[in-house]
Coordinates of C-alpha atoms in Angstrom, one line a residue:
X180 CA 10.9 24.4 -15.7
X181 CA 11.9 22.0 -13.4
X182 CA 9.9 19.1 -11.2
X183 CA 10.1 20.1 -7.3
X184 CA 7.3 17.8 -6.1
X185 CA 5.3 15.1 -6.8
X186 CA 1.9 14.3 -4.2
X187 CA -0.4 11.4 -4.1
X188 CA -4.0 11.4 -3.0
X189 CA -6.2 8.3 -2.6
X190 CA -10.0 9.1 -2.3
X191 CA -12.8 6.4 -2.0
X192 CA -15.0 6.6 -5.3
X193 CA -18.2 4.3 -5.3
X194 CA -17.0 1.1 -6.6
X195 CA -13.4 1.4 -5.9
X196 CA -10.4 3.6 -4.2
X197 CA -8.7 6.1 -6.8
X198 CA -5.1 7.0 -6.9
X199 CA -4.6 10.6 -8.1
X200 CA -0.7 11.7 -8.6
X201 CA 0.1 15.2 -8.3
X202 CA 3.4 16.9 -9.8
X203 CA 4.6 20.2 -9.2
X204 CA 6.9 22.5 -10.9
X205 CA 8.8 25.4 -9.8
X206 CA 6.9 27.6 -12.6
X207 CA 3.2 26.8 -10.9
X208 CA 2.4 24.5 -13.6
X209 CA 0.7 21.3 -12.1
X210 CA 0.1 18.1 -13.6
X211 CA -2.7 15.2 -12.8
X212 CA -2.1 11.8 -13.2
X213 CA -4.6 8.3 -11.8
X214 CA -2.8 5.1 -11.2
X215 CA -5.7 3.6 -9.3
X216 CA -5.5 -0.2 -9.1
X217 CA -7.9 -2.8 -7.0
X218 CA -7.1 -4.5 -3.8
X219 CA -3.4 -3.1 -4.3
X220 CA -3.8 0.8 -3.8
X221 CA -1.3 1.9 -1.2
X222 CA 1.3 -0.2 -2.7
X223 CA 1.1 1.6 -6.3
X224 CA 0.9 4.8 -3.7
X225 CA 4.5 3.4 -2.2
X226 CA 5.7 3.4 -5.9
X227 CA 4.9 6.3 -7.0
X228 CA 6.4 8.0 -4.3
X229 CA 9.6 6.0 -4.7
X230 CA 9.5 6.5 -8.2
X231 CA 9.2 10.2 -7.9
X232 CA 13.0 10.2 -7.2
X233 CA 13.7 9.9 -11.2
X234 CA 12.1 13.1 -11.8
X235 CA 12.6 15.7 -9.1
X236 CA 14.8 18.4 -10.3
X237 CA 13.9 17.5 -14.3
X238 CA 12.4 18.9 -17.1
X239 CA 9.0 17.7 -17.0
X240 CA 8.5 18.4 -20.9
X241 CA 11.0 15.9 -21.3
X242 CA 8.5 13.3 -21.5
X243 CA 9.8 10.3 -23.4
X244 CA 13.2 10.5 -21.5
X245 CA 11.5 10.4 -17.9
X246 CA 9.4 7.5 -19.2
X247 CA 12.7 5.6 -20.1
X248 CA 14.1 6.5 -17.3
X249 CA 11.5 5.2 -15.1
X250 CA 10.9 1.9 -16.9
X251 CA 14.9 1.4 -17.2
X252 CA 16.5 3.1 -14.2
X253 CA 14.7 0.9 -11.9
X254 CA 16.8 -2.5 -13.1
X255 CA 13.4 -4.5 -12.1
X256 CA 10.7 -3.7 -14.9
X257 CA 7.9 -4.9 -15.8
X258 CA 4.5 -5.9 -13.9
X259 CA 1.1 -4.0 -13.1
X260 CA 2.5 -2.2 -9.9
X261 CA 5.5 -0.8 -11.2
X262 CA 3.7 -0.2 -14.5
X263 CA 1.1 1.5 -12.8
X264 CA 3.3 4.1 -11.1
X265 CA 5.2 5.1 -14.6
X266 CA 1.4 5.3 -16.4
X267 CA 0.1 7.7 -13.6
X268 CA 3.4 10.2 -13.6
X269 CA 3.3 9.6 -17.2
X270 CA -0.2 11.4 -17.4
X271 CA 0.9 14.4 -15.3
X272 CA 3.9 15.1 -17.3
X273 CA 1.7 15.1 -20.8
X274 CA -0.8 17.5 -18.5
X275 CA 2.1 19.7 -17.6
X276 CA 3.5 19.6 -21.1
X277 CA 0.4 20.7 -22.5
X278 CA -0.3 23.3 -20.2
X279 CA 2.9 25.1 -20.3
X280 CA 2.6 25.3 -24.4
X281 CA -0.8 25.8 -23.8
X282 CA -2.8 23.2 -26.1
X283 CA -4.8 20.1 -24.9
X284 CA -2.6 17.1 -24.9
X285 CA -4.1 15.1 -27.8
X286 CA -3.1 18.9 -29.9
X287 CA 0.5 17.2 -29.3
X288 CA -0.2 13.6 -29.9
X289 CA -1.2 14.9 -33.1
X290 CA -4.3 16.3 -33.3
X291 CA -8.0 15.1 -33.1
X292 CA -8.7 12.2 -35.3
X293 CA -12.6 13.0 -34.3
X294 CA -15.0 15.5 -32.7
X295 CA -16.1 13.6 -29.9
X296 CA -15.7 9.7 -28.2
X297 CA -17.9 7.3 -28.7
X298 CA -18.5 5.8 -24.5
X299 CA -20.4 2.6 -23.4
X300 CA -21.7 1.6 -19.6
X301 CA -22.2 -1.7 -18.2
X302 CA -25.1 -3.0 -16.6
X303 CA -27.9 -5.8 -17.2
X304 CA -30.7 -6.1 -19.5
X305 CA -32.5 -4.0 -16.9
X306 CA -30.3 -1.2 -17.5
X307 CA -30.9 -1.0 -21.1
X308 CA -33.5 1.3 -21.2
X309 CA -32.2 4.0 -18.7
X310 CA -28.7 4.3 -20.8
X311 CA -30.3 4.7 -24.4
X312 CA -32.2 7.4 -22.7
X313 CA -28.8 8.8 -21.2
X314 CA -27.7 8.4 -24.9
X315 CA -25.4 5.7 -24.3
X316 CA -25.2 3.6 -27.7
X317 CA -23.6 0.4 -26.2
X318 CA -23.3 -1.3 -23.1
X319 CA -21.5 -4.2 -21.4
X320 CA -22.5 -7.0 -19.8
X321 CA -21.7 -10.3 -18.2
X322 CA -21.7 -13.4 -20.7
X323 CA -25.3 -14.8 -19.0
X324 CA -27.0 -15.9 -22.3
X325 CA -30.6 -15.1 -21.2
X326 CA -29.4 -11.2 -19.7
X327 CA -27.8 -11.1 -23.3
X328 CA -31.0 -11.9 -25.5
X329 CA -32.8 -9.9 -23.5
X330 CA -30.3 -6.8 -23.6
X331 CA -30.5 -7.5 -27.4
X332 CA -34.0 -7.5 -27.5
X333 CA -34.9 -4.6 -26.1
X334 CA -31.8 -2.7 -27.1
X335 CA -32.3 -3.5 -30.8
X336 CA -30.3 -4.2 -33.8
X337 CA -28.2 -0.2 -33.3
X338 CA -27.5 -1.0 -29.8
X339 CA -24.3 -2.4 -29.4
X340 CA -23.8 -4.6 -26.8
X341 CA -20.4 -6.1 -25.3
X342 CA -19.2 -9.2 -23.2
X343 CA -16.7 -9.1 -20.5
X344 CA -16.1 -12.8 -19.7
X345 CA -12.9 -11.7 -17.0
X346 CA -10.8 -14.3 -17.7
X347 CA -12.9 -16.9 -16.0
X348 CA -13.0 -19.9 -18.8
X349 CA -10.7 -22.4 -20.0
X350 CA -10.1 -22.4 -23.9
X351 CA -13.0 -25.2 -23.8
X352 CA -15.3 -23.3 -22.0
X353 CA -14.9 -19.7 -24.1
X354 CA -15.2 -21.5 -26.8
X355 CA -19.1 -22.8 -26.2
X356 CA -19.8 -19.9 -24.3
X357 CA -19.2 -17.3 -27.5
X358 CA -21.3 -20.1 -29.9
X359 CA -24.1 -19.7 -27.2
X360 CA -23.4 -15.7 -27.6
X361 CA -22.9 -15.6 -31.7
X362 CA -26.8 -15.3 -32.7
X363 CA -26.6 -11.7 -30.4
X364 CA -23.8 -10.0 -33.0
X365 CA -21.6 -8.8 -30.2
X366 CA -19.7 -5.7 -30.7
X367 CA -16.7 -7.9 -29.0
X368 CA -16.2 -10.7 -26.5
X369 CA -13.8 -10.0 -23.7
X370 CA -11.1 -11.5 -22.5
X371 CA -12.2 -15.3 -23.3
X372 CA -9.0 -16.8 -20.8
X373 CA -6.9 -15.7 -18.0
X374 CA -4.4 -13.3 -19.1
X375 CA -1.5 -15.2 -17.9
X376 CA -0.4 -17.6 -21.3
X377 CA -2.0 -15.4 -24.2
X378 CA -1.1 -18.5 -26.6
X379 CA -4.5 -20.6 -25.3
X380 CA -6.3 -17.4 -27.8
X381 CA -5.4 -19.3 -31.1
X382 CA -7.5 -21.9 -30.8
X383 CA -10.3 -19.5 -30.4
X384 CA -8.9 -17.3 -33.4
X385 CA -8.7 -19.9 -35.5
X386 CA -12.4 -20.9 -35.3
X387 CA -13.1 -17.9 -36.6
X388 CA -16.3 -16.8 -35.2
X389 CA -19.1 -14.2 -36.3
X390 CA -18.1 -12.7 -32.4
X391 CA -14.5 -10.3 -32.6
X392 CA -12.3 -11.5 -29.5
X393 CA -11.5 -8.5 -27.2
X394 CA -8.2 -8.9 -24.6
X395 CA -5.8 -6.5 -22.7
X396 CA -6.6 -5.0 -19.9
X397 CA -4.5 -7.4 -17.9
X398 CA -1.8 -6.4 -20.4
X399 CA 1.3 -3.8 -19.9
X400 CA 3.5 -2.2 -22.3
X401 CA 3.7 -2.9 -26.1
X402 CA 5.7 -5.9 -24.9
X403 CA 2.8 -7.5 -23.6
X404 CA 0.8 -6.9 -26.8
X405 CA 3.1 -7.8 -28.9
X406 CA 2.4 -11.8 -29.5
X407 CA -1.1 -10.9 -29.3
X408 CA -0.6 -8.2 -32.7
X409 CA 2.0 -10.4 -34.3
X410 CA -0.6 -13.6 -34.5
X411 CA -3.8 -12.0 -34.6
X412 CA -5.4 -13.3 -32.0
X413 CA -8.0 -10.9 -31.0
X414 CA -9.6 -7.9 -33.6
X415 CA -9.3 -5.5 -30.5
X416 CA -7.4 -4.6 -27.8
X417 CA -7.9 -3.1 -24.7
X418 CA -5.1 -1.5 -22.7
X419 CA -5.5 0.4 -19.3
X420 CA -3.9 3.7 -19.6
X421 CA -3.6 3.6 -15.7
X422 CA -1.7 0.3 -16.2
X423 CA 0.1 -0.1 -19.5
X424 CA 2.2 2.9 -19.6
X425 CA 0.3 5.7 -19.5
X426 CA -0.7 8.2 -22.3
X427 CA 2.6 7.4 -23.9
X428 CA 2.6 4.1 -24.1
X429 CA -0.9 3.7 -24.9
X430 CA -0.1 5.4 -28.3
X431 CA 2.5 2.9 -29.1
X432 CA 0.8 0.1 -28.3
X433 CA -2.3 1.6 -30.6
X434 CA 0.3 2.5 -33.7
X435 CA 1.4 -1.1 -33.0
X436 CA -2.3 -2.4 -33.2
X437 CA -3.0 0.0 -36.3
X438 CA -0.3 -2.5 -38.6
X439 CA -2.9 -5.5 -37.9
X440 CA -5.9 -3.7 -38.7
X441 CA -7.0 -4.1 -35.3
X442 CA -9.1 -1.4 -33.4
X443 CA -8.4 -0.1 -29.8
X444 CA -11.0 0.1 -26.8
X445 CA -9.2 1.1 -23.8
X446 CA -10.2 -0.5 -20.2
X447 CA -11.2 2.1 -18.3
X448 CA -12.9 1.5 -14.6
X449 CA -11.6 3.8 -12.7
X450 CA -11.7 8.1 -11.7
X451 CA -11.7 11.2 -13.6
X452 CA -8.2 11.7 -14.6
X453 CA -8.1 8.4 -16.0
X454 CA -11.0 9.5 -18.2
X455 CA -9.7 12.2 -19.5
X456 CA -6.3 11.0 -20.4
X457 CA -8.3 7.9 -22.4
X458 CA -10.3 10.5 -23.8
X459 CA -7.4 12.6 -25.4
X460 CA -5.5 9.2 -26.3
X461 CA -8.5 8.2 -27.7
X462 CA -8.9 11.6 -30.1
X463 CA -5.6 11.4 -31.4
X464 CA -5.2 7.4 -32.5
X465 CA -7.0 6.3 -35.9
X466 CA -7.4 2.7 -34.9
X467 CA -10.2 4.1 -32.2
X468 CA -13.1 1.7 -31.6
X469 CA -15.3 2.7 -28.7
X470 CA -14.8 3.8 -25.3
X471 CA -15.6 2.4 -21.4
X472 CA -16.9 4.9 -18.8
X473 CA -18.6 3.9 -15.5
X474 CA -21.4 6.6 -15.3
X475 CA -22.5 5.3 -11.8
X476 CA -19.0 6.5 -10.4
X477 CA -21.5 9.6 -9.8
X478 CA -21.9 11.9 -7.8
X479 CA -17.9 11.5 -6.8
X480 CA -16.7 11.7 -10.1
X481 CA -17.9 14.9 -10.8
X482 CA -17.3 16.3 -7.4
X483 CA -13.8 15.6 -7.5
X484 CA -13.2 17.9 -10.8
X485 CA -13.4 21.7 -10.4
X486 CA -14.7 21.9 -14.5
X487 CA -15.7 18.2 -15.1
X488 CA -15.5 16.7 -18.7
X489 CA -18.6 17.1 -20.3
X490 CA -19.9 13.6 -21.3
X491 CA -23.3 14.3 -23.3
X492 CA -25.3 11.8 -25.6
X493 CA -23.0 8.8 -25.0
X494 CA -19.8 10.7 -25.9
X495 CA -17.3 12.4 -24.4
X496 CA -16.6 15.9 -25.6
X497 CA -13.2 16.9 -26.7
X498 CA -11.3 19.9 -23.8
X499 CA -9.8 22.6 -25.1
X500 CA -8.5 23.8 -22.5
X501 CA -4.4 23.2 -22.1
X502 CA -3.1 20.0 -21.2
X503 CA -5.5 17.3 -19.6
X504 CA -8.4 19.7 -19.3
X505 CA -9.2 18.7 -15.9
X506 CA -8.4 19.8 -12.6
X507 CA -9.2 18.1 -9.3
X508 CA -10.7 20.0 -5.9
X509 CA -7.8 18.6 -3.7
X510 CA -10.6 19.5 -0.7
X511 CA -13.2 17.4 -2.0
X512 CA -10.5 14.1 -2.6
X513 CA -9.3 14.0 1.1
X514 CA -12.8 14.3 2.1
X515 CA -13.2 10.8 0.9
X516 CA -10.4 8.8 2.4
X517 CA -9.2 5.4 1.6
X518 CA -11.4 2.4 2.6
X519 CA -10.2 -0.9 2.3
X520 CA -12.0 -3.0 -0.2
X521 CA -12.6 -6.8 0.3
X522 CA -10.8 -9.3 -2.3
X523 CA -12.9 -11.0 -4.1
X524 CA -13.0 -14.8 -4.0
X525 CA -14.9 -17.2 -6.0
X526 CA -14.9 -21.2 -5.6
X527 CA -15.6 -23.7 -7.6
X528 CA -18.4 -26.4 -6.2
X529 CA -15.9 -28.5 -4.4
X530 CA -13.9 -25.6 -2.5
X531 CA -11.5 -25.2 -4.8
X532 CA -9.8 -21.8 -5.9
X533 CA -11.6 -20.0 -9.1
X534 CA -10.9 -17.3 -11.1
X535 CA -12.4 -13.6 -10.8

């Protein structure tokens, strides 16, 4: 079996555009991968497409060789565009390997750990109600004190609730704002500082708080985790299988976590295909904590699969069908063309430049 083709579609969800990658073979097998990415869509698109010239003409079943071909072949590695492209064909040549032996892809990553994923949603105290009664056991929310005690209240002492801080807070900051947040016994507190010099966590490690410090999404490749394992800076990490390096990178990053004790909860924003690859990632790794899933991506998420994932109770299901488990209407994705969405800014009082 060799690679002849590999597509790209870019369809407009709710919330954000999402970059599908298509690879063909000349035995009829397909294979789906997502490497959507905010404000920066068409130029993962660009590098996927030049990217594809590593694997036309290989054996897509060869899937560790084509990833080190991608990442090294190039000369230039590293960042979240390039990384983006490798973790979207990455995804389609698991779904392609699994289809052509004809097991679901987390059969060869091992083998289910458990029966189903644990998922949580985001939203305000307001939304509290509406999830537990979708069957959603946890939910995140921004690091407002008041939204939090209210969540917790109304949630109750089983509902587990999560902080995303984005980056936004010097060292000084994070740290009052998780002692404002420590009476609410957070599930985790995300990403307390800008990604950008991971060293400003041990400050925050070292006061060892009630609160487990969360960070990664803004991370790629087990190179990028690796200070954070070696020191323990955080008790969970959070890497983007549409960013970090795809399904196969995602499970050495996790065997890497696994040696610290420390759990994984993958960031995951984005469309179907990225769902599904977390969700078979997810089955297969011990170190498995919990699970992000944006249930207001609806109706376009399930539009865009012919047989959608079945997500009942809070949890995913586990697919049995071969490879990824999904397939995507291609009719229904160019129905929904790329729109350009605004970059957000934020300013401090005085005019100056904050972070998002």
């Amino acid at each position: 079996m060799k690679i002849t083709e590999v597509k790209t579609f870019v369809m407009r969800g709710v919330e954000r555009n999402w970059l599908f990658v298509k690879v063909e073979t000349n035995e009829g097998i397909h294979g789906w991968g997502e490497a959507s990415l905010e404000f920066t869509t068409l130029t993962v698109q660009t590098a996927v497409e030049e990217m594809a010239g590593h694997l036309i003409g290989q054996d897509p079943t060869r899937i560790e060789h084509l990833w080190q071909t991608m990442f090294r072949h190039g000369f230039w590695r590293g960042g979240v565009v390039l990384n983006s492209a490798i973790s979207g064909l990455d995804q389609a040549l698991w779904d392609i390997t699994g289809k052509a032996y004809g097991v679901p892809v987390y059969k060869l990553l091992g083998g289910a750990c458990r029966d189903r994923i644990r998922l949580y949603a985001h939203g305000g105290w307001q939304t509290v109600e509406p999830l537990k009664e979708l069957g959603f056991t946890g939910m995140k929310t921004g690091p407002d004190a008041e939204n939090v005690r209210k969540a917790r209240e109304i949630g109750g002492e089983e509902f587990a609730l999560m902080v995303d801080n984005h980056g936004m807070s010097t060292p000084h900051e994070a740290h009052r704002r998780i002692l404002d947040l420590e009476s609410y016994d957070l599930l985790f507190f995300e990403e307390p500082c800008p990604p950008d010099n991971p060293d400003v966590l041990a400050p925050l490690a070292a006061a060892r708080y009630r609160t487990p410090l969360a960070t990664g999404e803004r991370l790629f490749t087990r190179w990028g985790f690796r200070r954070v394992l070696e020191n323990q800076w955080v008790s969970i990490i959070q890497p983007d299988i549409c960013h970090a390096g795809g399904i196969s990178e995602g499970r050495r990053i996790a065997a890497m976590a696994e040696t610290y004790y420390v759990e994984v909860a993958p960031h995951n924003p984005y469309g179907p295909i990225s769902t599904a690859a977390c969700v078979h990632l997810c089955a297969a790794i011990p170190n498995f904590a919990i699970l992000e899933y944006v249930y207001s991506n609806e109706p376009w998420r399930t539009e865009a699969q012919v047989e959608p994932l079945v997500v009942r109770d809070g949890h995913a299901e586990l697919p049995t069908a071969p490879g990824l488990g999904v397939d995507l209407d291609e009719d229904v994705l160019r129905s929904r063309p790329y729109e350009p969405i605004p970059f957000g800014h934020r300013y401090a009082d005085d005019g100056s430049v904050a972070d998002i």
